[in-house]
Short mmCIF file of C-alpha atoms and ligand atoms in Angstrom, two decimals:
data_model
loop_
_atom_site.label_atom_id
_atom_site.label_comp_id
_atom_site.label_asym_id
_atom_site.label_seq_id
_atom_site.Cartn_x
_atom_site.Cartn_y
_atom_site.Cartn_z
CA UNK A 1 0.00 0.00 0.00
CA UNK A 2 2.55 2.46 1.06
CA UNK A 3 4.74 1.41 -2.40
CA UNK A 4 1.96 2.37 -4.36
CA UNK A 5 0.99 5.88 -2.15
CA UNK A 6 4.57 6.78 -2.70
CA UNK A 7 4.11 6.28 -6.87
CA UNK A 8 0.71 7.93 -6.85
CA UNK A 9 2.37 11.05 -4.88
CA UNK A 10 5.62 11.31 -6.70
CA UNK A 11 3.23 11.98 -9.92
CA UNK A 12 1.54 14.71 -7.97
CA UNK A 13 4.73 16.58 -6.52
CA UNK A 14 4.43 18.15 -10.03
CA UNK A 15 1.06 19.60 -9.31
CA UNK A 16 1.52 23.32 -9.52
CA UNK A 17 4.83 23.19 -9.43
CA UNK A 18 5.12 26.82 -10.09
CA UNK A 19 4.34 27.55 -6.66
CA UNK A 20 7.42 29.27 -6.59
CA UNK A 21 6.10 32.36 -9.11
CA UNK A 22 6.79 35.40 -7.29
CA UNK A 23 3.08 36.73 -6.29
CA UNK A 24 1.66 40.68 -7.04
CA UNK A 25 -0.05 42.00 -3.65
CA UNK A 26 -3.30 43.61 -4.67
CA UNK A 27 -4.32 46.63 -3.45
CA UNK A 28 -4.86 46.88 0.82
CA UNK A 29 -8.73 45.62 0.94
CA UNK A 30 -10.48 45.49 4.06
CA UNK A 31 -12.37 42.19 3.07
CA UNK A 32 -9.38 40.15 1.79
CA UNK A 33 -6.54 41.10 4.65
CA UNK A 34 -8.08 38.39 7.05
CA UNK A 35 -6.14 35.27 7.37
CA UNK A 36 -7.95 32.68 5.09
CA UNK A 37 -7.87 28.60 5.56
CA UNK A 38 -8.47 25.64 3.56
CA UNK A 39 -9.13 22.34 5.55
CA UNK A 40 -9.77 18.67 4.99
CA UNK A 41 -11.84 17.67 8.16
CA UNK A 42 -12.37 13.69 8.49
CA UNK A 43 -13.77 12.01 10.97
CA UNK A 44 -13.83 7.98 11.30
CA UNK A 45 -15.94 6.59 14.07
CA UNK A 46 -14.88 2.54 14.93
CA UNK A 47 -17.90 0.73 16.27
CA UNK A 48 -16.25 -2.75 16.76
CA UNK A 49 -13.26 -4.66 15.28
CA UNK A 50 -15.40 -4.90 12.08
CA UNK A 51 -17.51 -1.66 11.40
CA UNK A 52 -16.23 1.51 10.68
CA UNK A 53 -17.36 4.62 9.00
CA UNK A 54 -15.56 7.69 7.46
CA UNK A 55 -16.73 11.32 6.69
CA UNK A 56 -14.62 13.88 4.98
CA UNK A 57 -15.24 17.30 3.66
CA UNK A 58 -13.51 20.01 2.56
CA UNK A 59 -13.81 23.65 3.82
CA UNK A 60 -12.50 27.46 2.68
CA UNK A 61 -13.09 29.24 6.27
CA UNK A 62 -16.71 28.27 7.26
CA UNK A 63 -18.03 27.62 3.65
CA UNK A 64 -18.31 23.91 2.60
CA UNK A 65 -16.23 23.36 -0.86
CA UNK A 66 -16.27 19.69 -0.79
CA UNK A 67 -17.66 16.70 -0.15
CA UNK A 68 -16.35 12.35 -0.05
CA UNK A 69 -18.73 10.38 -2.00
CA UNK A 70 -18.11 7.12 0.25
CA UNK A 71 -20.00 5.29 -2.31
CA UNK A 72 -17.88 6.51 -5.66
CA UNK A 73 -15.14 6.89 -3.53
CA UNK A 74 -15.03 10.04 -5.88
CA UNK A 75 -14.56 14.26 -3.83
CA UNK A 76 -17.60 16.21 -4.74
CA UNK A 77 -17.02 19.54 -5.98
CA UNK A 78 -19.62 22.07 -4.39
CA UNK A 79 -18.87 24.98 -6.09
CA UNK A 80 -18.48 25.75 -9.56
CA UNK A 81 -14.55 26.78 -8.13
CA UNK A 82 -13.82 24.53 -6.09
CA UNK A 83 -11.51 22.64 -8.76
CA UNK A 84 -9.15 25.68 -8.43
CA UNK A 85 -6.70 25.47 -10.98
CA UNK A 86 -5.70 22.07 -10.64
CA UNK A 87 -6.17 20.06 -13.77
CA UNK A 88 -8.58 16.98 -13.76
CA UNK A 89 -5.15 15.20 -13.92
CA UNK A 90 -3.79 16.23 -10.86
CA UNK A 91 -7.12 16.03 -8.87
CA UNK A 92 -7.39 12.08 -10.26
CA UNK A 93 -3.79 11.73 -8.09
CA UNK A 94 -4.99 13.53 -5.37
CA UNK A 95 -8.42 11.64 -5.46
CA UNK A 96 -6.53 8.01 -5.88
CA UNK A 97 -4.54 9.58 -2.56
CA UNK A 98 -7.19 10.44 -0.32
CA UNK A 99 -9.13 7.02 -1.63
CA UNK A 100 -5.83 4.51 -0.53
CA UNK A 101 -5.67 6.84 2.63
CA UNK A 102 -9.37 6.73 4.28
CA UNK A 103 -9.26 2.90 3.45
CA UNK A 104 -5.95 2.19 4.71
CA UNK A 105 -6.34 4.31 7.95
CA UNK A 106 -9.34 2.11 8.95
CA UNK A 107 -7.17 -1.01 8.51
CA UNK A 108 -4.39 0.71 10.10
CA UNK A 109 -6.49 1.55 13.09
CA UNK A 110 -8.06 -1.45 13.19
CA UNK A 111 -4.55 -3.58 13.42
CA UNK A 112 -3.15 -1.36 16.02
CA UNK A 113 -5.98 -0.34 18.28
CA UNK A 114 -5.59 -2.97 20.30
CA UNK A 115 -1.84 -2.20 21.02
CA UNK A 116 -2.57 1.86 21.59
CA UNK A 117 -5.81 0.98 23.57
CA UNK A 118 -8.30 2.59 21.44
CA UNK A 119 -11.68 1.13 23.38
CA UNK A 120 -14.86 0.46 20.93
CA UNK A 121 -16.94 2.43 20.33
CA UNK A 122 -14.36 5.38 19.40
CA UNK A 123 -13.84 8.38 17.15
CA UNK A 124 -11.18 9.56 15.46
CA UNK A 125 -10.94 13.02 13.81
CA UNK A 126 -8.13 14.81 11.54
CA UNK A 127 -8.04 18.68 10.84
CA UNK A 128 -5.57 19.15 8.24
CA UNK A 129 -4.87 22.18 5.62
CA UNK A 130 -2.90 25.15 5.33
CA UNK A 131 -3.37 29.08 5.41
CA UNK A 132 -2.77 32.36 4.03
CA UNK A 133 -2.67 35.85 4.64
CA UNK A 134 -2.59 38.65 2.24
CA UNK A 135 -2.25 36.33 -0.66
CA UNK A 136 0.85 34.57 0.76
CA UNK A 137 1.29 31.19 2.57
CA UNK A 138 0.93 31.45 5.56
CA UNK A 139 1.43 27.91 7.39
CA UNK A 140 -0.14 24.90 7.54
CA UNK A 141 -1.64 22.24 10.43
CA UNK A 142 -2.52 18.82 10.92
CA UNK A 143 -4.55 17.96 14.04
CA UNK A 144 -5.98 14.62 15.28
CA UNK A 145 -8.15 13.95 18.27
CA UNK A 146 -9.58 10.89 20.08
CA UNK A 147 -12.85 10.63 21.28
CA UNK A 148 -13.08 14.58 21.18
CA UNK A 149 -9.99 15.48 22.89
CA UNK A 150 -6.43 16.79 20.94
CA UNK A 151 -4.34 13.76 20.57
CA UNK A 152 -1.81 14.39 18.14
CA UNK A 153 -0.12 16.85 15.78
CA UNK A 154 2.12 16.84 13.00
CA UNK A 155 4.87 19.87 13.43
CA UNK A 156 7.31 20.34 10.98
CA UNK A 157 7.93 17.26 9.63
CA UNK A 158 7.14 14.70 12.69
CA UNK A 159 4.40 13.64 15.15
CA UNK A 160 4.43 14.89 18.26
CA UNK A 161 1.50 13.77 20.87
CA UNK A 162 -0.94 16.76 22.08
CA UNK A 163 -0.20 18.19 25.45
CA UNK A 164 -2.46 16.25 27.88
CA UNK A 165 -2.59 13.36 25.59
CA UNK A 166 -0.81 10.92 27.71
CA UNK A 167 1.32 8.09 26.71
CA UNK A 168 -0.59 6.49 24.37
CA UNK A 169 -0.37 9.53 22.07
CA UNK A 170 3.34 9.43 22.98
CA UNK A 171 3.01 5.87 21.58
CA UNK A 172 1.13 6.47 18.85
CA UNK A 173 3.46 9.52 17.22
CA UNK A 174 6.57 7.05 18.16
CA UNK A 175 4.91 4.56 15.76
CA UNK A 176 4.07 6.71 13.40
CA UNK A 177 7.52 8.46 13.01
CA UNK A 178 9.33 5.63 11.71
CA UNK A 179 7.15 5.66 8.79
CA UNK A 180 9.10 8.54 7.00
CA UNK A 181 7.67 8.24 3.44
CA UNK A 182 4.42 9.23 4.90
CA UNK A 183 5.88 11.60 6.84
CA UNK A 184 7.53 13.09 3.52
CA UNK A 185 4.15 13.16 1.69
CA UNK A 186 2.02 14.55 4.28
CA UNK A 187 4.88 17.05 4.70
CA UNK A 188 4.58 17.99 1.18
CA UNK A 189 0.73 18.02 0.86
CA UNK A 190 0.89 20.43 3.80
CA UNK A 191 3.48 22.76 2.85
CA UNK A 192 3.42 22.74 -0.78
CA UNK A 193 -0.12 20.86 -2.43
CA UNK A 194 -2.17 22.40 -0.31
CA UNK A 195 -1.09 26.15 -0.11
CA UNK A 196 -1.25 25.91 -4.06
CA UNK A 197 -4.61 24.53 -4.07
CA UNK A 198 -6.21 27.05 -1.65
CA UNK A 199 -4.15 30.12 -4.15
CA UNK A 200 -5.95 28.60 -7.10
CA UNK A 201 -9.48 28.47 -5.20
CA UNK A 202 -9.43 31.79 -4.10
CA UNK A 203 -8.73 33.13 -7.64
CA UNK A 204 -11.02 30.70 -9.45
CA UNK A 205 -13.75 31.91 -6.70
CA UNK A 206 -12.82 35.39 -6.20
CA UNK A 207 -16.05 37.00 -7.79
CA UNK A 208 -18.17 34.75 -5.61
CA UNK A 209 -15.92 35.26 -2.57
CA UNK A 210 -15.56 39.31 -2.86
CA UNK A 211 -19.08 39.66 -3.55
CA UNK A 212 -20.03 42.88 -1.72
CA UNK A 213 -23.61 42.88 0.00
CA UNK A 214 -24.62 45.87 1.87
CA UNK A 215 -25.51 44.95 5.35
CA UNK A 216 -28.91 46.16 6.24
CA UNK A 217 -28.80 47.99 10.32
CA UNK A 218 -31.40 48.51 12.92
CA UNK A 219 -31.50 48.45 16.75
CA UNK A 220 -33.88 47.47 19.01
CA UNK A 221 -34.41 47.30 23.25
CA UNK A 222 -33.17 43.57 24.57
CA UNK A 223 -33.79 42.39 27.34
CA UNK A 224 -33.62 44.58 30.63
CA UNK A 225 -30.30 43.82 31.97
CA UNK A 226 -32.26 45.15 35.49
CA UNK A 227 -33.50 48.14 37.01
CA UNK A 228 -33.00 51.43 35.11
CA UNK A 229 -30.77 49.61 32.91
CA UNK A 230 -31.55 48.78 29.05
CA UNK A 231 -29.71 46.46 26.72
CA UNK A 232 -28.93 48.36 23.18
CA UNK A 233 -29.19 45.88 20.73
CA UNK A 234 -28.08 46.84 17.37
CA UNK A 235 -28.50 44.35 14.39
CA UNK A 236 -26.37 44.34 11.19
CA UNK A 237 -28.34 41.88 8.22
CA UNK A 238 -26.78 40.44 5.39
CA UNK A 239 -23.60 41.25 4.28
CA UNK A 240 -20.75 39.74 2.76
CA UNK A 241 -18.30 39.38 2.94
CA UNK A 242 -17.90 38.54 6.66
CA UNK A 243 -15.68 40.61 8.02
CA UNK A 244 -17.48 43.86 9.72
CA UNK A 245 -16.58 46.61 12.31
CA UNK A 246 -19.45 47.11 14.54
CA UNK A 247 -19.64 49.44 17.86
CA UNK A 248 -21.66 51.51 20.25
CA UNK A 249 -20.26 55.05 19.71
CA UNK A 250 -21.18 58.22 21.94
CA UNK A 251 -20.27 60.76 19.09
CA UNK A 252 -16.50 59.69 18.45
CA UNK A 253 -16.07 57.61 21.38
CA UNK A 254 -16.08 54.16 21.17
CA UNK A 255 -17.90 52.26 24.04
CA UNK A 256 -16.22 50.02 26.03
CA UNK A 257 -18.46 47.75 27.03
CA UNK A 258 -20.27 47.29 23.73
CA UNK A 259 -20.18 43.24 23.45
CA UNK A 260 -20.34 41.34 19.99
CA UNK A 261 -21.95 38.30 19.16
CA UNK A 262 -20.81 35.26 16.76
CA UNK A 263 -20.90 36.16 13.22
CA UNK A 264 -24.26 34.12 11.76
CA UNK A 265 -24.77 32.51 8.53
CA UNK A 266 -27.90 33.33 6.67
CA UNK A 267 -29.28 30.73 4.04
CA UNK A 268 -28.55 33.14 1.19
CA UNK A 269 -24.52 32.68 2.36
CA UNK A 270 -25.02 36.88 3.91
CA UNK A 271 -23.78 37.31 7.32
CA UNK A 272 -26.01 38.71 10.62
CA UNK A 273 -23.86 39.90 13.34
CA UNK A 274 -25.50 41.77 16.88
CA UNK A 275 -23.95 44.01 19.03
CA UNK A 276 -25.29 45.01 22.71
CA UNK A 277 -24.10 47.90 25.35
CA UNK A 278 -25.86 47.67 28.49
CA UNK A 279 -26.74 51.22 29.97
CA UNK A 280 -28.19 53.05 32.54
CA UNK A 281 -30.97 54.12 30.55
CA UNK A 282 -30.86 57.93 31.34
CA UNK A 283 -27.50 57.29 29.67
CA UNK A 284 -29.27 55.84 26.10
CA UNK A 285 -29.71 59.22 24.81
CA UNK A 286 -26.79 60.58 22.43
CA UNK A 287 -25.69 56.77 21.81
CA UNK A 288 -25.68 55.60 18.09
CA UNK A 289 -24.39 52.15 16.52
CA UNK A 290 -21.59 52.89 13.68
CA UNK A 291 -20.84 50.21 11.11
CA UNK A 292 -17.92 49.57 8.95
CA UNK A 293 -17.82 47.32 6.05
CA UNK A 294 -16.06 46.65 2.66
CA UNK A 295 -19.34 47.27 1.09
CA UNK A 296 -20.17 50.89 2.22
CA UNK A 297 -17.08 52.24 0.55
CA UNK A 298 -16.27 54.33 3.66
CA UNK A 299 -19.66 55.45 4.03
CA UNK A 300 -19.87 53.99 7.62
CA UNK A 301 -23.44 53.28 8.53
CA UNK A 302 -24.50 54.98 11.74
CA UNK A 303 -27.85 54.57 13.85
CA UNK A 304 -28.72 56.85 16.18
CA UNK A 305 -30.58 55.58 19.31
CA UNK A 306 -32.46 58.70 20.61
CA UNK A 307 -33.73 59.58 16.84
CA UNK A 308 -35.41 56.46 16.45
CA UNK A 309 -39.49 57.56 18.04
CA UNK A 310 -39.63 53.83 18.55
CA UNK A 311 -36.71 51.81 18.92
CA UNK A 312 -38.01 48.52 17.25
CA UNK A 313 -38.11 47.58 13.78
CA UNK A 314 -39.77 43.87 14.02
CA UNK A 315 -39.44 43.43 10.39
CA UNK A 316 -36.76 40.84 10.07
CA UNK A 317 -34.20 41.82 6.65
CA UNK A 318 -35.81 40.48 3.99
CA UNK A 319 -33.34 37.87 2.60
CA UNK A 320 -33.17 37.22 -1.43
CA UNK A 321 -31.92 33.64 -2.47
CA UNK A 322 -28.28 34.31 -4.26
C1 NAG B 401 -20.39 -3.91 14.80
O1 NAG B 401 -21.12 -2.67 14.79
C2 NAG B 401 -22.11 -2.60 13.78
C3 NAG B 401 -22.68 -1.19 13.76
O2 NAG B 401 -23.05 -0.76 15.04
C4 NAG B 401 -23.16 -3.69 14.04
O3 NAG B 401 -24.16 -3.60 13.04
C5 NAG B 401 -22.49 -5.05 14.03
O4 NAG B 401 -23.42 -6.05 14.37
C6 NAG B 401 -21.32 -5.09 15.01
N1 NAG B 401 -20.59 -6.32 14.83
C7 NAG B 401 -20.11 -7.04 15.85
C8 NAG B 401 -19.33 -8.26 15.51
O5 NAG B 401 -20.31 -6.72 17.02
C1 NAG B 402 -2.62 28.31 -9.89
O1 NAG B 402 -2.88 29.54 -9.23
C2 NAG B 402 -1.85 29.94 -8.36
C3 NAG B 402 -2.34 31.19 -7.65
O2 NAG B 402 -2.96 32.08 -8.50
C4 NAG B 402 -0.58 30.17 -9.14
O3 NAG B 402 0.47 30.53 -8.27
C5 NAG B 402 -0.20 28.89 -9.88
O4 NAG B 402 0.89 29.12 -10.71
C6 NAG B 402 -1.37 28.41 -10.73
N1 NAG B 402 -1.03 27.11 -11.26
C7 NAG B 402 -1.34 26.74 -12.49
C8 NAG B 402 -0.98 25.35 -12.87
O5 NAG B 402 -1.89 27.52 -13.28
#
């Protein structure tokens, strides 16, 4: 198995093997300067000695790129991008690759689990991919846990166990470093396959990516936090993309306490973000919620609490399908 892994991958060490191309920063933009990530999340849960079963998807940040058909044994492509620029040759490698690897893991596991005292039923799960910031490589990770907890890593080009693992991870990663063709290959996936792939996905998806979507804003009374106190709520609706600056503001100053929620996916792929300050409420008046975003060109959105007669808009944003 590992004779023929090694042949599939030394095919595939030419895929993009221009990496080296000197790239052109783009002009400073607000929406593209976050640190982006492209991971391969698979989880394989063991039942008994004989039953096993293996997810695996692909991700850009939080937005699903691509699936394992377990039946075709075949990676799904959920966007029209999501191919990058690979060529169908190189992702026919890659695919052979992953298909020799989720098969051979659950034999793998299987053999050893007795030896590392892996108890049925148990789960395993690998976080692997690479990132980038401001169009340039920016590292790369391989996680694995066990039953929900870190367990292992893979840091520079060896296994170390997770802090808190205990000796079986130490056991595990001292098994697994003597195998150093793998550890070549998954070295080179990491640092090399992988921050080529997510390059070529970002540019083959940029227009879907850098769509700009105005963010619709409104506040609204939460809550009372107790007496004489309000909670300012103030609600910023569909955007994209998903970075945003949101905050309470008294004129130019920026309120400390103001407290922001999770980022939340809408079905139309637009963001929802809310942001609260709890006040005395003879303190509301003069406060106003100011957003930033890519979208506005500069134009920051601002709301003003006292101006608004009634400080509740209970339509929700309406939301149009992509
Ligand atoms: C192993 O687990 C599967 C799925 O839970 C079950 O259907 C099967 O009967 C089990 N086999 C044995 C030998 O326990
Ligand atoms: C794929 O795109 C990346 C980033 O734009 C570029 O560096 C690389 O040369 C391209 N590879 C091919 C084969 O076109």
């Amino acid at each position: 198995m590992l004779l023929l892994l090694l042949l599939l991958f030394k095919g595939c060490l030419q895929c993009g093997a221009s990496l080296d191309a000197p790239q052109v920063p783009g002009p400073p933009d607000p929406a593209t300067e976050e640190v982006l990530s492209f991971r391969i999340l698979h989880t394989s849960s063991f039942a008994n000695s004989s039953w096993a079963s293996s997810e695996a998807s692909g991700w850009l940040d939080d937005l699903q790129t691509h699936g394992w058909d377990k039946v075709l044994g075949t990676i799904s492509f959920l966007r029209p991008w999501s191919q990058g620029n690979f060529s169908s040759e190189d992702l026919k490698i890659l695919k052979n690759l992953f298909l020799l690897y989720f098969h051979g893991f659950v034999i793998e596991v299987q053999a050893f689990a007795h030896q590392f005292q892996f108890e049925y039923p148990f789960e395993l799960q690998v976080s692997a991919g690479c990132t980038e910031h401001a169009g340039k490589a920016s590292g790369s990770f391989l996680n694995g846990a066990y039953q929900g907890s870190d367990f292992l890593s893979f840091q520079g080009n060896s296994w170390q166990p997770s802090p808190g693992a205990g000796s079986r991870a130490q056991k595990v990663c001292a098994v697994l470093n003597n195998y150093l063709d793998i550890k070549e290959i998954v070295q080179t996936l990491l640092s090399h396959t992988c921050p080529l792939f997510l390059a070529g996905i970002l540019e083959a998806g940029k227009s879907e990516l850098e769509r700009q979507v105005k963010p619709e804003a409104w506040v609204s009374k939460g809550p009372s936090p107790g007496p004489g106190r309000l909670l300012l709520v103030c609600h910023v609706s569909g955007f994209h993309p998903k970075p945003v600056w949101v905050m309470w503001m008294r004129g130019e100053q920026e309120q400390r306490g103001t407290q922001r929620g999770d980022v939340l996916p809408h079905a139309d792929e637009t963001w929802y973000l809310r942001v609260t300050l709890d006040v005395a409420a003879r303190e509301a008046a003069g406060l106003s919620c100011r957003v930033k975003h890519s979208s506005l060109g500069g134009q920051d959105i601002i709301i003003h609490w006292a101006q608004i007669g009634r400080p509740w808009r209970p339509l929700p944003p309406v939301l149009t399908p992509p």
